[in-house]
Amino acid sequence: MSDQNHNIRSAEGAVYFIFGATGDLARRKLFPALYSLYREGKLGQRFAIVGLARRPRTDEQFRSDVLESIREFCRYKPEEGEAWRTFADRFSYHSLDIGNVEGMKQLQQTTLELEKRFEIPGNRLFYLALAPDLFGTVSRNLRDGGMLDSDGWHRLVIEKPFGYDYPSAERLNEEIRHVFREDEVFRIDHYLGKEMVQNIEVIRFANAFFEPLWNGRHIANVQITLAETVGVEERGAYYNKSGALRDMVQNHMLQMLTMIAMEPPSRLDPEDIRDEKVKVLRSIRGFQAPDEVRRRVVRGQYAEGSARGKPIPGYRQEESVPGDSATETFFAARLFVDNFRWAGVPFYVRTGKRLPVKSTEIVVEFKNVPNNVLFSRRQELQPNLLVIRVNPMEGIYIKINAKKPGNDMTIQPVAMEFCQSCQVGINTPEAYERLIHDAGRGDSTYFTRWDELAAAWQLVDPIAAAWRENADDLAFYPGGTWGPDRADELLAEDGFHWWPVNGQEEDNVIWVTNSKPE
Ligand code: BG6
C-alpha cells in the first residue's frame, strides 16, 4: 500500500496546531470549520487542537474567543452544555515565539501530554495561518524542537501567497522542503475547496452528454468571471504589492481553468488528477513579449464610483495605498490552452474588486448550429450555454433554444437551472471544512502541488514583467462598474461578448428553475 493510501485511511487521531491563532483567518474560517467537522463527527474521538500565537492568553480566554468566533461565523451554532464543553476541552492555547527553538521544545512536552490524555497516536497537523516569510523558520524550528519526532504522520498546511514570483516561490519551497516531503505539504487554494469547483469533475466526467462535446469542435469559448463588490478594505498594504494578478489569477482563476480544461484522469487518485492539471497549466500559451501582454491582457484600477446609490472611494484613496499606485484591481485576459482538445478556443478570464455584483461563474459557450440551415435562417439563434455557478449562488444551468408556444415558429431561449444552494435543508460545508478534513485524512487532491504552483508562476511572471516596463495600459474604471471597456473589446475582437453573470437579468429568456423568485 502506498504511503498516500495509508494516510487516506488514518482519518482520525491527530493534534491540530493552529499557528496564528489570534488572527483573522483563524477566527473567521478555521475555528468555525473545526467546530463543524467536530459536529459532524469528522474529527473522530481522538483529537486535540492547540492554538499558537505570541500574545499571552489563558486556555479559558482562548476558548471564549473561539466560542465567539463560532457564534459569529459557523454554520452550526454552539450547543450549550455537554457537546460544547467536550469540544472546548480539546482546545488549548500555547503562547509561543516561533523564532525560538526552546519554545518548540516546551510545545513538544505539552503535545506529549495531550497525546497521552486523548490517546492520540502521534499524528500532527501544522496549520500555518502566518505570513509566508515565516514558513521556513517555523518548519526548521518544528524539526529542531523535536516536534517531528513522534511516531505518526506530520503534515504542513500553508496558505497563499506562496511567493511573489517564480524565484521567490522556489526559494520558499526549498526552505520548506528541507524539513517536509512534498507529500507532507498541503498548499491551500480555498477555491479548490468550493462545492461547485469540485463539482466540475462530476459534471464533466459523470455525464455522457458533455464529454463528447467538450472540445474545440463544439465549444466556442469559455468565460470565467470572479467578480467582487468589495474594495481592498483594510488589506491595502498586502494588496498593493500583490494586485489582482497575484491575489486571484495566479491561483483561483487558473485553478478553475484547469478543472474545466483537464483531461479525464485515468484514476481518481490525487496524483493522477494533479498530473492532468499540471499538463493544462503547461499547455497554456505563454506571453512571449510585452506587446503580446498588451494585446491579450487588460488591467484596471477602480476610481471613485458608487454602489447602491452610495459613493465609494477610489483605490488610491484606500488606507495604506499610495496616492500614485499602479496596482491593478481588475484583470481580464484571453488565454489559450494549446493542446488537441482546446486548439483555437479562447478562455476569457476576468476578476476585479468593486464590480457591480459578487459572483463567480464559469460559462461554457457552445458553437452555434450552422448559420445557413433551418431555423437560423429565419431568426438569430442564441448559442447554447452551460453555466456553472460557483459563488455565492451554487448550481448549474443550461441554456437551449425551444419553440415559443403559439402558431408561428418563434424560437426562444430557455434556461434550465438546478440551483443547489436554493434547495431546502442544504447546509453545504465551507471550503475550509473540506480542506482541513482532507488534510487530516491525507487526501491532497484539492491542494496545489509544487509543480502546479511553479507552472502558474511561470505563466504570470511575464505579465508582471511587461507591466513593470510602464503603466500606460492601466485603465481606470469607476467603482461599481464592470471594469475598463477594453475588457469588452477583448471579446468583441473575436465576435463574442461577456454573458451576464447573473443570467436571470437577461431579457427574453424563459427560466425553469428550482430557485425561489426574490
Ligand atoms: C482571497 C483573496 O484569496 O479570495 C481576496 O485574497 C478575495 O482578495 C477572496 O476577496 C475571495 O474569496 P471568495 O471565497 O469570497 O470568493
XYZ file of C-alpha atoms and ligand atoms in Angstrom:
534
model
C 0.000 0.000 0.000
C 1.392 3.432 -0.886
C 2.060 5.952 1.846
C -0.629 8.131 0.325
C -3.294 5.408 0.546
C -2.223 4.567 4.023
C -2.683 8.202 5.048
C -6.133 8.407 3.499
C -7.248 5.589 5.750
C -5.965 7.100 9.003
C -8.642 9.755 9.108
C -8.685 10.433 12.791
C -6.421 10.746 15.750
C -4.387 13.901 15.358
C -3.331 17.068 17.098
C -4.161 20.144 15.004
C -1.769 23.046 15.629
C -3.100 26.415 14.527
C -0.237 28.912 14.209
C -1.572 32.466 14.067
C -4.450 31.536 16.361
C -5.245 35.129 17.284
C -5.504 36.216 13.630
C -8.396 36.864 11.329
C -8.226 33.667 9.301
C -8.355 31.524 12.428
C -11.294 33.499 13.800
C -13.362 33.686 10.611
C -12.602 30.375 8.976
C -10.502 27.863 10.892
C -12.244 27.641 14.266
C -15.718 27.552 12.686
C -14.515 24.871 10.246
C -13.086 22.742 13.054
C -16.310 23.053 15.010
C -18.420 21.970 12.015
C -16.134 18.995 11.480
C -16.483 18.092 15.128
C -20.281 18.389 14.994
C -20.349 16.073 12.004
C -18.103 13.543 13.730
C -15.328 14.084 11.184
C -12.589 14.713 13.724
C -13.278 11.374 15.370
C -12.869 10.887 19.101
C -9.140 11.232 19.454
C -8.162 14.774 18.604
C -6.862 17.957 20.205
C -6.427 21.480 18.887
C -3.646 23.774 20.022
C -3.853 27.494 19.246
C -0.464 29.185 18.989
C 0.458 32.839 18.904
C 2.868 35.120 20.630
C 0.500 37.006 22.905
C -0.150 35.506 26.346
C -3.638 34.070 26.858
C -5.117 31.562 29.218
C -6.928 28.491 27.938
C -10.143 29.986 29.274
C -9.693 33.296 27.437
C -8.826 31.425 24.274
C -11.872 29.153 24.499
C -14.109 32.143 24.967
C -12.598 33.744 21.793
C -13.206 30.509 19.935
C -16.795 30.390 21.156
C -17.351 33.952 19.929
C -15.924 33.153 16.515
C -18.117 30.074 16.191
C -21.204 32.027 17.221
C -20.456 34.618 14.567
C -19.156 32.600 11.644
C -20.065 28.932 11.950
C -22.980 27.262 10.149
C -23.605 25.274 13.358
C -24.464 27.238 16.438
C -22.585 26.077 19.517
C -24.829 23.992 21.676
C -24.515 24.960 25.245
C -23.830 22.190 27.700
C -22.082 18.920 27.237
C -21.318 18.986 23.488
C -19.657 22.374 23.634
C -17.742 21.532 26.815
C -16.372 18.344 25.244
C -15.195 20.325 22.212
C -13.801 23.205 24.263
C -11.921 20.751 26.446
C -9.888 19.710 23.375
C -8.817 23.319 22.739
C -5.792 24.730 24.453
C -3.644 27.760 23.923
C 0.121 27.914 23.940
C 1.986 31.194 23.803
C 4.982 30.768 21.535
C 7.785 32.731 19.965
C 8.054 30.854 16.682
C 11.603 32.061 16.136
C 12.777 30.252 19.234
C 13.592 26.531 19.363
C 13.244 26.412 23.151
C 9.569 27.325 22.778
C 9.102 24.395 20.397
C 10.697 22.074 22.931
C 8.136 23.153 25.508
C 5.415 22.677 22.928
C 6.671 19.143 22.397
C 6.211 18.435 26.136
C 2.681 19.855 26.111
C 1.875 17.844 23.000
C 3.096 14.590 24.504
C 0.784 15.174 27.452
C -2.178 15.885 25.165
C -1.450 12.811 23.084
C -1.353 10.686 26.189
C -4.507 12.186 27.642
C -6.608 11.813 24.462
C -4.903 8.656 23.172
C -3.675 10.325 20.015
C -1.109 8.241 18.098
C 1.458 10.969 17.319
C -0.212 12.359 14.168
C 0.384 16.099 13.891
C -1.038 18.663 11.518
C 0.584 22.105 11.477
C -1.628 24.806 10.012
C 0.394 27.961 9.406
C -2.029 30.877 9.276
C 1.028 33.135 9.148
C 2.881 35.409 6.764
C 4.745 33.207 4.246
C 8.162 34.614 5.169
C 7.765 32.734 8.460
C 7.104 29.315 6.864
C 10.791 28.429 6.614
C 11.634 29.420 10.205
C 8.650 27.615 11.668
C 9.419 24.458 9.688
C 13.027 24.425 10.868
C 12.127 25.098 14.459
C 9.435 22.430 14.455
C 12.108 19.949 13.430
C 14.830 21.247 15.746
C 12.439 21.433 18.682
C 11.575 17.733 18.288
C 8.014 18.273 17.087
C 8.537 15.915 14.149
C 9.902 13.054 16.228
C 6.566 11.465 17.048
C 5.508 8.112 15.578
C 2.567 9.245 13.424
C 2.332 11.389 10.317
C 3.287 15.083 10.089
C 1.616 17.492 7.692
C 2.157 21.142 6.968
C -0.811 23.187 5.752
C 0.019 26.589 4.315
C -1.848 29.499 2.809
C -1.119 31.774 -0.087
C 0.592 33.981 -1.096
C 3.182 31.355 -1.884
C 5.904 33.658 -3.144
C 5.766 36.816 -5.167
C 7.058 35.348 -8.406
C 8.641 32.090 -9.517
C 12.126 32.671 -7.995
C 10.735 33.698 -4.589
C 8.250 30.804 -4.609
C 11.091 28.422 -5.395
C 13.190 29.762 -2.515
C 10.256 29.413 -0.141
C 9.600 25.925 -1.350
C 13.211 24.917 -0.815
C 13.122 26.164 2.765
C 10.047 24.094 3.493
C 11.326 21.062 1.643
C 14.448 20.958 3.820
C 12.078 19.795 6.517
C 8.911 18.356 4.937
C 8.495 15.981 1.982
C 6.266 17.134 -0.884
C 3.530 14.683 0.120
C 3.537 16.222 3.617
C 2.904 19.755 2.310
C -0.708 20.844 1.747
C -0.876 24.208 -0.059
C -4.325 25.678 0.240
C -6.198 27.362 -2.568
C -9.581 27.774 -0.959
C -11.305 27.842 -4.367
C -10.469 24.162 -4.689
C -12.500 23.533 -1.552
C -15.634 25.082 -3.007
C -18.537 22.780 -3.667
C -19.072 23.780 -7.287
C -15.382 23.767 -8.196
C -15.233 20.166 -7.006
C -18.479 19.515 -8.850
C -16.860 20.411 -12.194
C -15.282 16.969 -12.322
C -18.594 15.259 -11.639
C -20.491 17.342 -14.183
C -17.859 16.609 -16.808
C -16.989 13.005 -16.089
C -20.241 11.535 -14.767
C -22.491 12.726 -17.603
C -22.411 11.106 -21.001
C -23.593 14.137 -22.903
C -20.961 16.715 -22.016
C -17.687 14.930 -22.605
C -18.210 14.211 -26.345
C -18.821 17.930 -26.871
C -16.056 19.111 -24.540
C -13.550 20.310 -27.129
C -12.769 22.953 -29.719
C -15.029 21.401 -32.344
C -18.102 22.209 -30.287
C -17.088 24.850 -27.766
C -16.736 28.430 -28.987
C -15.234 29.915 -25.844
C -15.091 29.639 -22.065
C -15.624 32.627 -19.762
C -14.527 32.596 -16.144
C -15.621 35.557 -14.052
C -14.753 36.138 -10.411
C -16.394 39.439 -9.528
C -16.358 41.087 -6.118
C -18.189 44.150 -4.880
C -15.757 44.786 -2.031
C -12.718 47.011 -2.350
C -9.440 46.186 -0.650
C -10.846 47.020 2.792
C -8.105 47.113 5.409
C -5.746 44.920 3.329
C -4.294 47.796 1.298
C -0.692 47.156 2.349
C -0.791 43.498 1.273
C -2.920 44.088 -1.809
C -0.851 46.915 -3.169
C 2.114 44.566 -3.541
C 0.038 41.753 -4.887
C -2.710 43.146 -7.141
C -5.346 41.043 -8.864
C -2.732 39.084 -10.834
C -1.094 37.574 -7.757
C -4.101 37.674 -5.446
C -6.600 35.944 -7.738
C -5.293 34.987 -11.167
C -2.137 33.046 -10.318
C -4.191 30.802 -8.036
C -8.024 30.765 -8.030
C -8.605 31.692 -11.683
C -6.014 29.303 -13.067
C -7.252 26.510 -10.810
C -10.788 26.894 -12.148
C -9.467 26.959 -15.692
C -7.542 23.733 -15.182
C -10.597 21.971 -13.766
C -12.541 22.901 -16.912
C -9.751 22.067 -19.341
C -8.057 18.985 -17.857
C -8.204 15.568 -19.477
C -10.112 12.874 -17.599
C -7.564 11.258 -15.272
C -7.197 7.507 -15.646
C -7.899 7.035 -11.926
C -9.416 9.302 -9.301
C -6.180 9.279 -7.383
C -4.827 12.619 -6.070
C -1.625 12.377 -8.092
C -3.387 11.367 -11.304
C -5.727 14.331 -11.040
C -2.924 16.740 -10.248
C -0.826 15.359 -13.105
C -3.627 16.261 -15.509
C -3.946 19.749 -14.052
C -0.228 20.434 -14.433
C -0.443 19.391 -18.077
C -3.097 22.064 -18.660
C -1.019 24.749 -16.970
C 1.961 23.807 -19.090
C -0.184 23.943 -22.246
C -1.417 27.471 -21.651
C 0.158 29.698 -24.280
C 2.777 31.874 -22.625
C 3.378 35.549 -23.215
C 6.474 35.949 -25.329
C 6.754 39.734 -25.423
C 5.316 42.806 -23.684
C 3.329 43.503 -26.853
C 1.514 40.259 -26.523
C 0.637 41.085 -22.923
C -0.882 44.379 -24.066
C -2.887 42.608 -26.776
C -4.269 39.803 -24.629
C -4.388 41.236 -21.112
C -6.354 44.128 -19.658
C -5.590 45.712 -16.312
C -7.647 48.285 -14.498
C -7.900 50.082 -11.193
C -11.081 51.298 -9.549
C -11.574 55.017 -9.262
C -14.274 56.741 -7.252
C -17.708 55.456 -8.055
C -20.917 54.391 -6.429
C -22.580 51.260 -5.206
C -26.274 51.029 -4.364
C -26.537 54.797 -4.588
C -23.691 55.429 -2.150
C -20.332 56.954 -3.140
C -17.319 54.680 -2.842
C -13.676 55.790 -2.717
C -11.153 55.074 -5.427
C -8.392 52.536 -4.825
C -5.762 55.256 -4.410
C -7.775 56.734 -1.556
C -7.873 53.460 0.381
C -5.965 53.061 3.646
C -2.277 52.127 3.189
C -2.414 52.582 -0.595
C -0.005 55.162 -2.119
C -1.718 58.003 -3.945
C 0.062 57.120 -7.202
C -0.286 53.342 -7.013
C -0.338 51.483 -10.344
C -1.589 48.234 -8.797
C -4.336 46.517 -10.755
C -7.651 45.764 -9.070
C -9.104 44.373 -12.295
C -7.685 41.783 -14.647
C -9.030 40.279 -17.848
C -7.246 38.117 -20.390
C -7.656 35.930 -23.419
C -5.845 32.669 -22.788
C -5.342 29.627 -24.984
C -4.729 26.050 -23.980
C -2.573 24.809 -26.834
C -3.412 21.128 -26.965
C -5.526 18.977 -29.281
C -8.705 19.334 -27.269
C -8.657 23.095 -26.961
C -6.758 24.357 -30.010
C -8.188 27.731 -31.010
C -10.702 28.063 -28.138
C -10.313 31.317 -26.215
C -10.595 31.133 -22.451
C -11.576 34.579 -21.228
C -10.888 35.228 -17.571
C -11.745 38.327 -15.599
C -11.663 39.268 -11.972
C -11.944 42.523 -10.143
C -12.795 44.396 -6.987
C -15.590 46.963 -6.797
C -17.572 45.394 -9.624
C -21.380 45.570 -9.629
C -22.087 42.096 -8.184
C -20.360 39.407 -6.157
C -20.396 36.392 -8.380
C -18.142 33.626 -9.588
C -19.401 31.890 -12.698
C -17.991 29.765 -15.469
C -19.768 29.968 -18.805
C -19.115 27.380 -21.487
C -20.430 28.762 -24.781
C -21.098 26.176 -27.468
C -20.738 26.777 -31.181
C -23.950 27.599 -32.939
C -25.707 25.358 -35.424
C -24.553 26.151 -38.956
C -25.942 29.562 -39.750
C -27.362 28.829 -43.153
C -29.673 25.983 -42.280
C -33.139 25.621 -40.889
C -34.188 27.910 -38.088
C -31.127 30.066 -38.006
C -32.138 31.324 -41.443
C -35.264 32.862 -40.002
C -34.051 34.107 -36.671
C -30.757 34.808 -34.997
C -30.223 31.935 -32.635
C -28.505 32.280 -29.309
C -25.745 29.771 -28.596
C -26.210 27.002 -26.062
C -24.568 27.697 -22.743
C -23.582 25.578 -19.801
C -23.132 27.808 -16.784
C -21.537 26.682 -13.541
C -22.373 28.973 -10.661
C -19.656 28.782 -8.072
C -20.342 31.575 -5.641
C -22.417 32.865 -3.850
C -25.205 31.021 -5.694
C -24.258 27.427 -6.296
C -25.669 25.441 -9.162
C -25.696 24.961 -12.898
C -27.896 25.925 -15.771
C -28.127 25.001 -19.393
C -29.459 27.382 -21.989
C -31.173 25.845 -25.008
C -33.433 27.063 -27.807
C -37.058 25.953 -27.884
C -40.227 26.820 -29.721
C -42.324 29.544 -28.222
C -45.816 28.114 -27.785
C -48.095 29.505 -30.494
C -48.855 29.348 -34.169
C -45.685 30.803 -35.525
C -42.271 29.202 -35.332
C -40.680 31.673 -32.974
C -37.694 30.378 -31.124
C -36.940 31.371 -27.608
C -34.008 30.679 -25.277
C -34.893 28.601 -22.245
C -32.589 28.319 -19.231
C -32.968 25.185 -17.175
C -31.440 25.691 -13.813
C -30.546 23.466 -10.919
C -29.881 25.830 -8.058
C -28.098 23.758 -5.473
C -27.914 26.453 -2.820
C -31.675 27.091 -3.113
C -32.583 23.590 -2.025
C -34.293 23.469 1.313
C -32.286 21.813 4.042
C -28.946 22.073 2.252
C -26.181 23.188 4.547
C -23.086 22.950 2.358
C -19.736 22.707 4.111
C -17.452 25.689 3.828
C -14.332 25.342 1.671
C -12.124 25.330 4.778
C -14.039 22.453 6.349
C -13.462 20.264 3.342
C -9.818 21.218 3.088
C -8.962 20.715 6.760
C -10.794 17.418 6.686
C -8.931 16.345 3.540
C -5.588 17.363 5.040
C -6.448 15.390 8.192
C -7.166 12.348 6.013
C -4.082 12.881 3.877
C -6.064 13.432 0.683
C -4.138 16.006 -1.323
C -6.405 16.106 -4.402
C -7.639 19.635 -3.768
C -4.308 21.124 -2.728
C -1.758 22.677 -5.034
C 1.298 20.604 -5.807
C 4.629 22.370 -6.233
C 4.829 21.777 -9.993
C 1.346 23.302 -10.453
C 2.368 26.323 -8.488
C 5.635 26.658 -10.395
C 3.826 26.445 -13.755
C 1.301 29.073 -12.633
C 4.070 31.481 -11.623
C 5.931 30.903 -14.865
C 2.797 31.874 -16.726
C 2.051 35.074 -14.815
C 5.634 36.349 -14.340
C 5.973 37.658 -17.935
C 2.725 39.613 -17.456
C 4.085 41.284 -14.329
C 7.374 41.949 -16.133
C 5.617 43.638 -19.068
C 3.601 45.756 -16.650
C 6.723 46.894 -14.853
C 8.019 48.482 -18.075
C 5.359 51.168 -17.959
C 1.813 51.639 -16.756
C 0.386 53.142 -19.947
C -2.164 50.383 -20.305
C -3.573 50.716 -16.768
C -7.184 51.839 -17.259
C -9.322 53.363 -14.527
C -12.936 52.313 -14.060
C -15.494 53.849 -11.748
C -16.145 51.628 -8.705
C -19.415 49.723 -9.174
C -18.948 49.133 -12.929
C -17.732 46.169 -14.986
C -14.137 47.353 -15.391
C -12.409 49.023 -18.349
C -14.107 48.980 -21.796
C -11.060 47.223 -23.121
C -12.256 44.076 -21.308
C -15.327 44.057 -23.576
C -13.260 44.766 -26.668
C -11.124 41.712 -25.912
C -14.145 39.509 -26.662
C -15.656 41.734 -29.335
C -12.456 41.334 -31.359
C -13.325 37.631 -31.601
C -17.043 38.207 -32.196
C -18.116 37.353 -28.624
C -19.363 39.193 -25.562
C -19.375 38.517 -21.835
C -22.544 36.764 -20.770
C -24.213 38.477 -17.843
C -23.026 36.719 -14.705
C -26.413 36.902 -13.197
C -28.120 35.264 -16.175
C -31.567 35.914 -14.830
C -31.130 39.550 -15.788
C -31.267 38.668 -19.473
C -34.428 39.602 -21.324
C -36.330 37.150 -23.388
C -35.104 34.030 -21.602
C -37.609 31.650 -20.017
C -36.302 30.293 -16.731
C -37.145 26.868 -15.444
C -35.624 26.795 -12.011
C -35.961 25.455 -8.507
C -34.852 28.818 -7.089
C -37.450 30.976 -5.424
C -38.175 34.317 -7.040
C -36.991 37.223 -4.859
C -8.769 35.578 -1.433
C -8.248 36.911 -1.854
O -7.872 34.554 -1.782
O -10.018 35.320 -2.077
C -9.250 38.014 -1.566
O -7.031 37.179 -1.177
C -10.602 37.666 -2.133
O -8.787 39.255 -2.069
C -11.030 36.271 -1.759
O -11.536 38.612 -1.646
C -12.294 35.836 -2.484
O -12.754 34.627 -1.985
P -14.310 34.255 -2.004
O -14.354 32.864 -1.486
O -15.022 35.250 -1.133
O -14.749 34.394 -3.434
